[in-house]
Coordinates of C-alpha atoms and ligand atoms in Angstrom, one line a residue:
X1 CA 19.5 -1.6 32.4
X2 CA 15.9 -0.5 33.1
X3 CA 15.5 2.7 34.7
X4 CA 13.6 4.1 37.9
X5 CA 14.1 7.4 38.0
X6 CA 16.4 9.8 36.9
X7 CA 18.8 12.3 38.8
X8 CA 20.6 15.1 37.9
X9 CA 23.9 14.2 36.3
X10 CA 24.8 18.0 35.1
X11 CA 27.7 18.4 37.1
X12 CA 29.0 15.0 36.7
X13 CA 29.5 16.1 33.2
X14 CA 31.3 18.5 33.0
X15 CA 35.0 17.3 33.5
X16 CA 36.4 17.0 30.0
X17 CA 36.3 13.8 28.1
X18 CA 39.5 12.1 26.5
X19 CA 38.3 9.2 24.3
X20 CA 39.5 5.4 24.6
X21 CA 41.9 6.1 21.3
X22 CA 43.1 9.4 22.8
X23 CA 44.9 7.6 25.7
X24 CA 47.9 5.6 24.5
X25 CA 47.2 2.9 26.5
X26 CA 45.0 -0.8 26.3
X27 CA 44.2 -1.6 30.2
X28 CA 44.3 -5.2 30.9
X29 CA 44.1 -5.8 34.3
X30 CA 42.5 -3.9 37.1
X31 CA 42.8 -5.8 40.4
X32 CA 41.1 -3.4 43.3
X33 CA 41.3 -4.0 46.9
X34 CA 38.7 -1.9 48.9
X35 CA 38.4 -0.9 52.4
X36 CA 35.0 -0.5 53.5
X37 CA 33.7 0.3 57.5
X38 CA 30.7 1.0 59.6
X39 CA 31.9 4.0 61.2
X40 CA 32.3 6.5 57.9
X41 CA 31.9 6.3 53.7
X42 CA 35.4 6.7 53.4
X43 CA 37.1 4.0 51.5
X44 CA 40.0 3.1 51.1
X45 CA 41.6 1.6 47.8
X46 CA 44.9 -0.3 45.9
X47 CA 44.2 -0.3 42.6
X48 CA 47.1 -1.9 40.3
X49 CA 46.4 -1.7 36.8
X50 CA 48.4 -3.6 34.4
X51 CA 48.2 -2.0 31.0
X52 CA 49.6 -2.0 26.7
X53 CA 51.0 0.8 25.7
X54 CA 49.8 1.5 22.1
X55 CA 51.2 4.6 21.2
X56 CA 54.8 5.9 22.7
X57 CA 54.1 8.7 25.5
X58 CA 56.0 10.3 28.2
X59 CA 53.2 10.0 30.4
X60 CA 49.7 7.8 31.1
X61 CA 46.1 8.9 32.1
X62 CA 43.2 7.6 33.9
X63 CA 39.9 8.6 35.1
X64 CA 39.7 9.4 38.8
X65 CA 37.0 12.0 40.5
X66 CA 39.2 14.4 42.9
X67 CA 38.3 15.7 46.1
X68 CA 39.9 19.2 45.5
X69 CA 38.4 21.8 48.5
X70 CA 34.9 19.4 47.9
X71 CA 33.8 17.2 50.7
X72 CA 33.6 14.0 48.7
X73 CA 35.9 12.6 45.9
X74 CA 39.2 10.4 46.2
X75 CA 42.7 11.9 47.0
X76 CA 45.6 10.1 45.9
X77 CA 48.3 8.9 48.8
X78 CA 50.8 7.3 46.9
X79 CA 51.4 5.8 43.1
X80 CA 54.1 3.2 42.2
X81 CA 55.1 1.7 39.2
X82 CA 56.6 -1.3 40.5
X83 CA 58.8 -2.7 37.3
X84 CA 59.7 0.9 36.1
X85 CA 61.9 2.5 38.7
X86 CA 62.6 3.6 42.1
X87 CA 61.6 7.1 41.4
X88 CA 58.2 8.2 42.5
X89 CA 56.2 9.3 39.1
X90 CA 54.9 12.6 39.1
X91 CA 51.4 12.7 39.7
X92 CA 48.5 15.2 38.4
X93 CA 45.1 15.0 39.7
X94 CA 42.5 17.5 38.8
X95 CA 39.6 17.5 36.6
X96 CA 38.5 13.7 37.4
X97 CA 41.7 12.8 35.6
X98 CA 44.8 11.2 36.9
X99 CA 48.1 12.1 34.2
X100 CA 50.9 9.7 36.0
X101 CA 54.7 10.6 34.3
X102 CA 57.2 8.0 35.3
X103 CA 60.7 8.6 35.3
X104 CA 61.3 6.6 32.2
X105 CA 58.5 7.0 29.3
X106 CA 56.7 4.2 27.6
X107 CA 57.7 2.4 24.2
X108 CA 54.9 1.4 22.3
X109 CA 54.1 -2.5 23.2
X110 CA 55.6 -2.1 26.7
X111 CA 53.2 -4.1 29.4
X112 CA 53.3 -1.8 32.8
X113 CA 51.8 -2.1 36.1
X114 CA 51.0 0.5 38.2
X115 CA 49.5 0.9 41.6
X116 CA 47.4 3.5 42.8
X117 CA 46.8 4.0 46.4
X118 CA 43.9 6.3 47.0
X119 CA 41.1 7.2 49.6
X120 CA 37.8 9.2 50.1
X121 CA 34.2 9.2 50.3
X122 CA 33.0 8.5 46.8
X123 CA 30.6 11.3 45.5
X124 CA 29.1 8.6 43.2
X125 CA 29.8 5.3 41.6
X126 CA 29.6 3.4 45.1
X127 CA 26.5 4.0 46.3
X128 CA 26.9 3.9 50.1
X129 CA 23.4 3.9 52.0
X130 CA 20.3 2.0 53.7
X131 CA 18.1 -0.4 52.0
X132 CA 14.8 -0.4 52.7
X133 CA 14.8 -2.5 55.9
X134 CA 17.3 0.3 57.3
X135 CA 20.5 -1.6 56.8
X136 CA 23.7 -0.2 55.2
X137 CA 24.6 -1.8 52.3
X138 CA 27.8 -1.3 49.7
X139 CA 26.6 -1.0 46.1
X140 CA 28.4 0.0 42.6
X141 CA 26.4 1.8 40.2
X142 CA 29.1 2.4 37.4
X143 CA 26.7 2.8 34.3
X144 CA 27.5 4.8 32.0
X145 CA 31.2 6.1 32.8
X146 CA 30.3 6.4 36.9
X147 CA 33.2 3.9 37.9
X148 CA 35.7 6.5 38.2
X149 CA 34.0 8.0 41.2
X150 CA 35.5 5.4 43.2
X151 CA 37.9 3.4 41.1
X152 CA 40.9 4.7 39.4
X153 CA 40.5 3.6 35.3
X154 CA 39.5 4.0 32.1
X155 CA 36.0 4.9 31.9
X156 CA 35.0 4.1 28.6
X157 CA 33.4 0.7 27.1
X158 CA 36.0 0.7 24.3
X159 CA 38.7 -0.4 26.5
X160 CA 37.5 -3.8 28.0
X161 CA 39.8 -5.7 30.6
X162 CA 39.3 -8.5 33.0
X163 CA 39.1 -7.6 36.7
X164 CA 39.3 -8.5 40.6
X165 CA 38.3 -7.3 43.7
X166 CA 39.3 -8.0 46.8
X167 CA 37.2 -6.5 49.6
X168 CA 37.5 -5.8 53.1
X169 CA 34.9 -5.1 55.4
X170 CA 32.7 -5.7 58.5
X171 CA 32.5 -9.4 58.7
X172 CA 28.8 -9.2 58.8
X173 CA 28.6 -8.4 55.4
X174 CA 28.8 -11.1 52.4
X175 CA 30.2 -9.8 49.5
X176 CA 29.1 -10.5 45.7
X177 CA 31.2 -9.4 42.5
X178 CA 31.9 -10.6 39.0
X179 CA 33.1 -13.6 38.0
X180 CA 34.4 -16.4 40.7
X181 CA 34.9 -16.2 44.3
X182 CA 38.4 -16.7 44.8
X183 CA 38.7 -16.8 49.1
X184 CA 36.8 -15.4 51.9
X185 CA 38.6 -15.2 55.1
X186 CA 37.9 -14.1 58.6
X187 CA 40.5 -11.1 59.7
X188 CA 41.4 -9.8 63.6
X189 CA 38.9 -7.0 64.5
X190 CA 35.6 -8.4 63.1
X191 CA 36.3 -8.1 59.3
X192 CA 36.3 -10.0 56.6
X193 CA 38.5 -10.2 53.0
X194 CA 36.4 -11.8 50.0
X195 CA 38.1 -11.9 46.4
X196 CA 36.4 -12.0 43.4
X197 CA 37.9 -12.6 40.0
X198 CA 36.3 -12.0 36.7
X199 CA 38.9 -13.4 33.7
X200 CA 36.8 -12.2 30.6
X201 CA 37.5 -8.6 29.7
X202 CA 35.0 -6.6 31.1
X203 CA 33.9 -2.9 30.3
X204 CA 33.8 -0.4 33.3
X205 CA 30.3 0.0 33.4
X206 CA 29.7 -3.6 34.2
X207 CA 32.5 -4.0 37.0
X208 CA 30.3 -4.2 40.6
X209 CA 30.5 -5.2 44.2
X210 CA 27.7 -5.3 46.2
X211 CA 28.0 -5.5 49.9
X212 CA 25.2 -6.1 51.9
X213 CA 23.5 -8.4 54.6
X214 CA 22.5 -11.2 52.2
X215 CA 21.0 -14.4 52.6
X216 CA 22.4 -16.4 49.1
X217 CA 20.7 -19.2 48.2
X218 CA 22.2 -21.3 45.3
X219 CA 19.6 -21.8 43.1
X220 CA 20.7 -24.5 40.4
X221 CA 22.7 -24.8 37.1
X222 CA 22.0 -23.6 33.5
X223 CA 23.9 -24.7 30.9
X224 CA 27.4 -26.1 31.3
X225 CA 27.2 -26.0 34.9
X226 CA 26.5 -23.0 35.5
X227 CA 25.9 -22.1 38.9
X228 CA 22.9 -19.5 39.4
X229 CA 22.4 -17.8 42.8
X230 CA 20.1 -15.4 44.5
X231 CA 21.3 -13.0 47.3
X232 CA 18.5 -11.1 48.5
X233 CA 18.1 -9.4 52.1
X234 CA 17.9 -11.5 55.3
X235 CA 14.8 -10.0 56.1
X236 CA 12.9 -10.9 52.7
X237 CA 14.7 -14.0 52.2
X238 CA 11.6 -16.2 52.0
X239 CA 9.8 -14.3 49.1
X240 CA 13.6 -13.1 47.5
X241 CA 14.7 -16.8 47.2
X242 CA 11.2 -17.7 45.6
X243 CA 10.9 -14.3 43.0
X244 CA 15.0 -14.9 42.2
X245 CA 14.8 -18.5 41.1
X246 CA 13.2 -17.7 37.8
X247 CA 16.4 -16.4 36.7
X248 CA 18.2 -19.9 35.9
X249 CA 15.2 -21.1 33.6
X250 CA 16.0 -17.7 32.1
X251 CA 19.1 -17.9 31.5
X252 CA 19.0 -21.5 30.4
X253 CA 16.6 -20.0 27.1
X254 CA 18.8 -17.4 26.2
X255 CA 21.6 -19.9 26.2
X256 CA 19.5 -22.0 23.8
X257 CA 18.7 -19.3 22.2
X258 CA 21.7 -17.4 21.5
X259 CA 25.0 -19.4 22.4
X260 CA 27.1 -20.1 25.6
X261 CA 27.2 -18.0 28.0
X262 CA 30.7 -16.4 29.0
X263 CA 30.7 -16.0 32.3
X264 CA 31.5 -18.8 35.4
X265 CA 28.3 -17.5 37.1
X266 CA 25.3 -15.9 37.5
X267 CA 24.1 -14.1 40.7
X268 CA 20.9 -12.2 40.9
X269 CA 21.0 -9.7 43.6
X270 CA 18.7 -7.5 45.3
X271 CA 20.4 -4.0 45.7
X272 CA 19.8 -0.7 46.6
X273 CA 21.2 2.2 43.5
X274 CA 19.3 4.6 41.2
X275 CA 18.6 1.5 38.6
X276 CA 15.3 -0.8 38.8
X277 CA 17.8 -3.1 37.0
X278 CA 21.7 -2.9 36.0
X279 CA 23.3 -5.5 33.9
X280 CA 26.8 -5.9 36.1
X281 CA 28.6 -8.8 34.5
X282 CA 27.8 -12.0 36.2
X283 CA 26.1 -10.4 39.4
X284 CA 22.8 -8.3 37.9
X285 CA 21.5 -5.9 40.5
X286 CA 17.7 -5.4 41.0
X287 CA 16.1 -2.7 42.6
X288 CA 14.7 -3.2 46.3
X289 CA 11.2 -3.8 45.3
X290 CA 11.6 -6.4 42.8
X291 CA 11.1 -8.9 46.1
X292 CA 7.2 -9.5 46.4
X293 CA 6.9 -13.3 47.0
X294 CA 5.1 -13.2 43.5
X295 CA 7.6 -13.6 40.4
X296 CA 6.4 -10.3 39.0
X297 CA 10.2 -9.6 37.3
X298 CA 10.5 -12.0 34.8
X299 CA 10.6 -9.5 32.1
X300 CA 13.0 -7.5 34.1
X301 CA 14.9 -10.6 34.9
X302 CA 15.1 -11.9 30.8
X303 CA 16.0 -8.0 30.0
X304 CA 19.0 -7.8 32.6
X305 CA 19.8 -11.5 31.2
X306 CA 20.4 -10.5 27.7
X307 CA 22.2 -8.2 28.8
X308 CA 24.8 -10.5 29.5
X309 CA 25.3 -11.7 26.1
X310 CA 24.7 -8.0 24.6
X311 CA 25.9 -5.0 26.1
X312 CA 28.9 -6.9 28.7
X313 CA 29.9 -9.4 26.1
X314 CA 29.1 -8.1 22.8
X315 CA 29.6 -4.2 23.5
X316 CA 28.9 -1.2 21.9
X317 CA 32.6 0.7 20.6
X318 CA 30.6 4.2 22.0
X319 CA 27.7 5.7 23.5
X320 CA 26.6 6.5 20.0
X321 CA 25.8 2.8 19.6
X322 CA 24.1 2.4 23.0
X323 CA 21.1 1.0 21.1
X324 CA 23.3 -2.0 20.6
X325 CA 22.9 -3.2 24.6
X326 CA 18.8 -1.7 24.9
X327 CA 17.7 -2.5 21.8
X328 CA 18.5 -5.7 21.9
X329 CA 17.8 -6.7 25.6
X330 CA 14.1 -4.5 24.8
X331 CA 13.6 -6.9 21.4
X332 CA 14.9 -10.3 22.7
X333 CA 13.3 -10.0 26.1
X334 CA 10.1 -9.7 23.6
X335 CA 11.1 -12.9 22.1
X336 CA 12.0 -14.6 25.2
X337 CA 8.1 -13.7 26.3
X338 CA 6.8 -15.0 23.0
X339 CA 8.1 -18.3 23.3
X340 CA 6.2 -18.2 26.6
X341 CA 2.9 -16.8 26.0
X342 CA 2.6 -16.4 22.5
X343 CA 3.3 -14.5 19.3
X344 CA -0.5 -12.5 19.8
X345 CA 1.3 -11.2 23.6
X346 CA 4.5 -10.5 20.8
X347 CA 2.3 -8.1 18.7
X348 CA 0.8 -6.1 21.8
X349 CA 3.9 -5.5 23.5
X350 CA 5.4 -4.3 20.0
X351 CA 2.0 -2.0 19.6
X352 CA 2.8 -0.5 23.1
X353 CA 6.3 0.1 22.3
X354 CA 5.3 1.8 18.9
X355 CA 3.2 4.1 20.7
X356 CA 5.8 5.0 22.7
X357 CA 8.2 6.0 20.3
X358 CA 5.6 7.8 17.9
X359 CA 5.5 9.9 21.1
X360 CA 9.0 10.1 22.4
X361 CA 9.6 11.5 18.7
X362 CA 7.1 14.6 19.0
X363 CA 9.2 16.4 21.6
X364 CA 12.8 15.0 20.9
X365 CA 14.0 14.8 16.7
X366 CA 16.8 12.7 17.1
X367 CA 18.2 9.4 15.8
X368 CA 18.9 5.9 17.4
X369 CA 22.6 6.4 16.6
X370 CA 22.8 9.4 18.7
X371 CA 26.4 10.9 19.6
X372 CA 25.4 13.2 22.6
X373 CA 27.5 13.0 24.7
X374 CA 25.0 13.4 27.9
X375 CA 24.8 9.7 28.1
X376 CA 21.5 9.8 30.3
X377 CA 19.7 11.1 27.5
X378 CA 20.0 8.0 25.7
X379 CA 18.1 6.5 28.2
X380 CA 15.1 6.9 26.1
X381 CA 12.2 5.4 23.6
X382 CA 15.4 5.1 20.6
X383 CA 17.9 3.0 22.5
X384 CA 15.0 1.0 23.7
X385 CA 11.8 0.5 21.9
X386 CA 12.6 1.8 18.6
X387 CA 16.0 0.1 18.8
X388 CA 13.8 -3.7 19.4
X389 CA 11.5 -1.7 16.5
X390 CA 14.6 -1.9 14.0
X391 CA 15.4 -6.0 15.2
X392 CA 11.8 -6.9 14.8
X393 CA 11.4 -5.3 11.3
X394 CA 14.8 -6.9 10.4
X395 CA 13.1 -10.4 11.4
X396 CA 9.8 -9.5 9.8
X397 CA 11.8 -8.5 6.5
X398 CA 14.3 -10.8 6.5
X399 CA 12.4 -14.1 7.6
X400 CA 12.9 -16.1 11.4
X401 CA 15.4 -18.0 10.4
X402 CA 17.9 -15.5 9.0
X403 CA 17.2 -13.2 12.1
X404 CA 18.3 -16.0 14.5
X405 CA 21.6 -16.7 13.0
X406 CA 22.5 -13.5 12.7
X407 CA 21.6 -12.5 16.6
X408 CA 23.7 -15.4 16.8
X409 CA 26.4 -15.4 14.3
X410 CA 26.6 -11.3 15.5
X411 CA 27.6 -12.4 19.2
X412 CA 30.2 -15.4 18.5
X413 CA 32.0 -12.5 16.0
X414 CA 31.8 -9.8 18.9
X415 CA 31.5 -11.8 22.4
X416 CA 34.7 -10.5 24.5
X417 CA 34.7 -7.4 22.0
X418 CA 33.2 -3.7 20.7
X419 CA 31.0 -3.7 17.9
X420 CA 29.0 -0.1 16.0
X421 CA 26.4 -0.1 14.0
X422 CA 27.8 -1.0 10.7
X423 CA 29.2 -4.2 11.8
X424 CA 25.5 -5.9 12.6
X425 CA 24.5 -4.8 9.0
X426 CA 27.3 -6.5 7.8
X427 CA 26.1 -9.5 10.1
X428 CA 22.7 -9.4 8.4
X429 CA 23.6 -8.5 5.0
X430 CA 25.8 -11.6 5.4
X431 CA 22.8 -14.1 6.0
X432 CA 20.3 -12.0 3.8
X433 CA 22.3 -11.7 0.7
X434 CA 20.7 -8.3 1.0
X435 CA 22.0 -5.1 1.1
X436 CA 20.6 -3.4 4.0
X437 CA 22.5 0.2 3.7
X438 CA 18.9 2.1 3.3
X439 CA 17.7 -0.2 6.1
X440 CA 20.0 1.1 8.3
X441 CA 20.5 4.2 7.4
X442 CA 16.5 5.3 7.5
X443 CA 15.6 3.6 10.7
X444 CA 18.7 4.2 12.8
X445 CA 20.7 7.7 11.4
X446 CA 17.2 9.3 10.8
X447 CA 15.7 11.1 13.4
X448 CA 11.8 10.2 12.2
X449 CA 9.4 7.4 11.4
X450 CA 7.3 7.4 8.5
X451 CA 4.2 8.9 8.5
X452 CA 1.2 7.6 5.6
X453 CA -1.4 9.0 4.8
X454 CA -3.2 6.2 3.1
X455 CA -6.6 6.8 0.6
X456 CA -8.1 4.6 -1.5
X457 CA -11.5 4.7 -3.6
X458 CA -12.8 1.9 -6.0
X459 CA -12.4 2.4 -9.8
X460 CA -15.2 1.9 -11.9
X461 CA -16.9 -1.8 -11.7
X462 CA -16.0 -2.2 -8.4
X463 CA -13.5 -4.9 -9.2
X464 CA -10.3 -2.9 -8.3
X465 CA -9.0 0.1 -5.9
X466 CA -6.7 2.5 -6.5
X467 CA -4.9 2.9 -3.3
X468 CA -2.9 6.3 -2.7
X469 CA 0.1 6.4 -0.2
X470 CA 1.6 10.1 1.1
X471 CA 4.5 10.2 3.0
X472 CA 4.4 13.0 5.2
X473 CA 7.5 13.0 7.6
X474 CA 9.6 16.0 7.6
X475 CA 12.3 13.8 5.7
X476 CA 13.4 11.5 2.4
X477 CA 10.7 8.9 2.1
X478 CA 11.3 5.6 3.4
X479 CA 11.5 2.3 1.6
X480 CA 9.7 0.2 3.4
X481 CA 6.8 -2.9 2.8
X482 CA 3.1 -2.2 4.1
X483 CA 1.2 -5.3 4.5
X484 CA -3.1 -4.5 4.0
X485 CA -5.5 -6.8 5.6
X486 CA -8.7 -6.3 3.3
X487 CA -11.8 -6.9 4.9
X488 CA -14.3 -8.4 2.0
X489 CA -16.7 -9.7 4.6
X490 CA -15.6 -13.1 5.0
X491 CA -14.1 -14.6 8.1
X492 CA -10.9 -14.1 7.1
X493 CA -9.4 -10.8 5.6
X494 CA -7.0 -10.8 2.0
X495 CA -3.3 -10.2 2.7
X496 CA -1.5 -7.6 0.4
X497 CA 1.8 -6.5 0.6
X498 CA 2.4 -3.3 -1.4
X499 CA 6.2 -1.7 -1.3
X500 CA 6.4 2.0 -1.0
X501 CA 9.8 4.2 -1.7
X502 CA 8.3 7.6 -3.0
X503 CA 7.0 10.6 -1.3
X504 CA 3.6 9.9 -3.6
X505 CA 2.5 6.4 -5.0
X506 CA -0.7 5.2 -6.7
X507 CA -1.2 1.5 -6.5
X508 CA -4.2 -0.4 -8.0
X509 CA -5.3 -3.6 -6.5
X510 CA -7.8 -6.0 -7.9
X511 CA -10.0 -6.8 -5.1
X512 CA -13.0 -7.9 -6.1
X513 CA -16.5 -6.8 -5.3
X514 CA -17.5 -6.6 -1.8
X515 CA -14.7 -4.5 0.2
X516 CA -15.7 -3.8 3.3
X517 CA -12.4 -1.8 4.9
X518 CA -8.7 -1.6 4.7
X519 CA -7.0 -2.2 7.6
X520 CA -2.9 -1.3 7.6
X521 CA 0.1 -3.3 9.2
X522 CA -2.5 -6.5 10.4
X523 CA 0.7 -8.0 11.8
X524 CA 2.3 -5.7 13.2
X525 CA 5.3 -5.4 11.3
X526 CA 6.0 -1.9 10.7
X527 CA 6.8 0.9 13.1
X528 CA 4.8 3.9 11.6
X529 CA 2.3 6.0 11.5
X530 CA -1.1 6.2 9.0
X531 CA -3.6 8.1 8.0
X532 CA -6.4 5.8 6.2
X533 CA -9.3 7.5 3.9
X534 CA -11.5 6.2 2.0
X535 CA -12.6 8.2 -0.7
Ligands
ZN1 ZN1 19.0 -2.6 29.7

């Protein structure tokens, strides 16, 4: 996802959090019908949720916001469990959480269904509002664990399932969603039903609807057949249908790039939430503004795109290893553009994206692998740039060709499931025949980059330097390879490569006569920061 601006989420926060393994239960299913009108924001909603039972309990739980005495939030008219019994379950709802005890409790490896019928005006989640042209439009905004503001589940990437919605609403609306579109009928009073159906297990985060007055243009096929649309806003439709057509010569190179893609579509959709860009499965949203008649969103549109592959498909078990989705959609957005425009417009945008997280350090010490649990904090310079940082020096390190195959190799093991940290290394110490545990551990669990301060003076005769590297950061020094470009006047520089591991090291090169300057990192393969003297 790439952000536009940020919003308080304090009070969202602060209902209590029960993780994935914590709830007994695998969900498999979610199939939501939704009510949506002109007249009000209330909506009205079936969920029935077919779920595993992995440990024995008495008693089940999901995420659900209440209303309580606020004005917005979802009460709960009625819950069933269809195949259990007659008896009505009792039903708790407080604290955004919904604890359901049946009559009869659950064996571990029972398969139950349960329906929840519910209502409200969702205080999140569903963003309900006007687009820019003044229109109301219908728009789900789940990321990070927002879903349960309007749909009754559990909120957490770690427990994946596949998902349909069927929708309900003012017939002048089309209606867009993951995966295939399964019907749309005309109903009596001027609505309409459209179901979607998405069979690969999705994480909350990535289920959407967006409801709007679209024109959809179809806009051709990427690899095996499939269909890429556009749905932008009637009144933009011109320039929306031109900007959105890049994205099926988008997705076709990440296909080529890093395997099949999983899902039976992709629609690119113009929408109206607090993201310039959310990944949704199948059906990426865009902010408002990303229509201009000029095809200015193609790095948007490659980011949101790898999203697809890392982040819905390939998903990170936890927050913790958020850098997992950014990271990679930051780094192979970068390659994407490279292939385009070349490896010089690689090396600039990895320059900018140094800078910012040399900065974003100063005023916040903490790792990529972060486990706050204030999810929009890790909306920052570590999931993202320093995140594509760690891929690009893993490709710099570890050569082109061992980097590809394990992107690759990485999503065929984790595509449909959840993946940390450790399992990529594995992934890469696989293909390197390298072990990669200080790798890891320096750039990713280590809230600092390196800092150098690099001298060097020539030794007597002037055929060699002795070259002195510092490590400064507040921290264990870094293993790490520092390539030199040394100028000796001639048209083109002499490459060194010097490996550094100690707080202090004295290195002498033989140069030759005639050094001019030493110039650090001439390929831009190291995130750091230096210090050069010459003595
Ligand atoms: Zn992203």
């Amino acid at each position: 996802m790439r952000v536009k601006y940020f919003i308080s989420f304090i009070l969202l926060l602060l209902f209590s959090v029960t993780t994935f393994s914590q709830r007994k239960i695998d969900v498999l299913h979610y199939k939501f019908a939704i009510e949506l009108n002109d007249s009000n924001d209330s909506i009205k909603g079936l969920a029935t949720i077919t779920f595993l039972v992995t440990e024995p309990t008495s008693s089940v739980s999901f995420d659900l916001a209440d209303k309580g005495q606020k004005k917005k939030g979802m009460n709960i008219v009625s819950v069933d469990f269809p195949t259990r019994n007659a008896l009505n379950p009792l039903v708790e709802h407080r604290n955004n959480k919904l604890l359901l005890t049946p009559y009869t409790g659950f064996k571990k490896g029972d398969t139950a269904t349960v329906m929840i019928n519910y209502e409200g005006i969702p205080s999140d989640g569903l963003i309900i509002s006007k687009n820019q042209f003044g229109k109301r439009t219908f728009f789900g905004d789940n990321w990070p664990n927002r879903a349960h503001n309007w749909l009754p589940c559990v909120d957490d990437p770690a427990d994946k399932a596949s998902v349909e919605f069927i929708v309900t609403a003012p017939s002048h609306y089309q209606v867009i969603s993951n995966g295939i579109q399964l019907e749309e009928t005309n109903l009596p009073g001027n609505n309409k039903l459209t179901h979607w159906k998405e069979d690969v297990p999705l994480p909350t985060k990535v289920m959407v609807i967006g409801v709007a007055d679209f024109a959809v243009q179809h806009a051709g096929f990427a690899g095996n057949c499939i269909p890429v649309s556009s749905w932008v806003y009637t009144e933009n439709k011109k320039e929306g249908f031109y900007d959105y057509a890049i994205g099926k010569d988008i997705l076709q190179w990440f296909i080529n790039y890093i395997g099949p893609y999983a899902y039976p579509k992709l629609a690119n959709v113009q929408s109206s939430t607090m993201f310039g860009g959310m990944e949704n499965a199948s059906a990426i949203f865009y902010a408002d503004n990303t229509v201009n008649g000029e095809r200015t969103e193609e790095r948007l549109f490659a980011h949101e795109i790898v999203h697809q592959w890392f982040g819905n498909m390939a998903t990170e078990k936890s927050f913790a290893h958020f850098w997992l989705s950014e990271g990679f959609a930051t780094y192979l957005t970068h390659v994407y553009l490279e292939s385009k425009y070349g490896t010089d417009s690689l090396n600039n945008r990895m320059q900018e994206d140094r800078e910012a997280v040399l900065s974003f350090v100063k005023y916040a010490k903490r790792p990529v692998v972060d486990s706050t649990s204030d999810y929009m904090k890790l909306l920052n310079a570590n999931s993202y740039q320093k995140g594509s940082w760690v891929l690009h020096m893993l490709r710099r390190q570890l050569g082109d060709s061992v980097f590809h195959k394990s992107i690759r190799d990485y999503y065929a093991q984790y595509a449909g499931k959840n993946a940390e940290t450790k399992d990529l290394q594995k992934v890469f110490e696989h293909n390197s025949g390298k072990k990669l545990e200080n790798f890891f551990q320096q750039w990713l669990h280590t809230p600092v980059n390196p800092q150098l301060e690099i001298s060097w003076k020539y030794l007597p005769g002037n055929q060699k330097i002795e070259l002195t590297v510092k490590q400064l950061q507040d921290a264990a020094p870094f293993e790490l390879p520092l390539e030199l470009a040394l100028d000796m006047g001639k048209p083109r520089p002499k490459f060194e490569k010097i490996y550094i591991s100690k707080k202090t090291e004295t290195f002498i090169l033989n140069t030759g006569s005639g050094l001019i300057n030493i110039k650090t990192d001439p390929n831009t393969s190291l995130l750091f920061e230096a210090k050069l003297i010459r003595q």
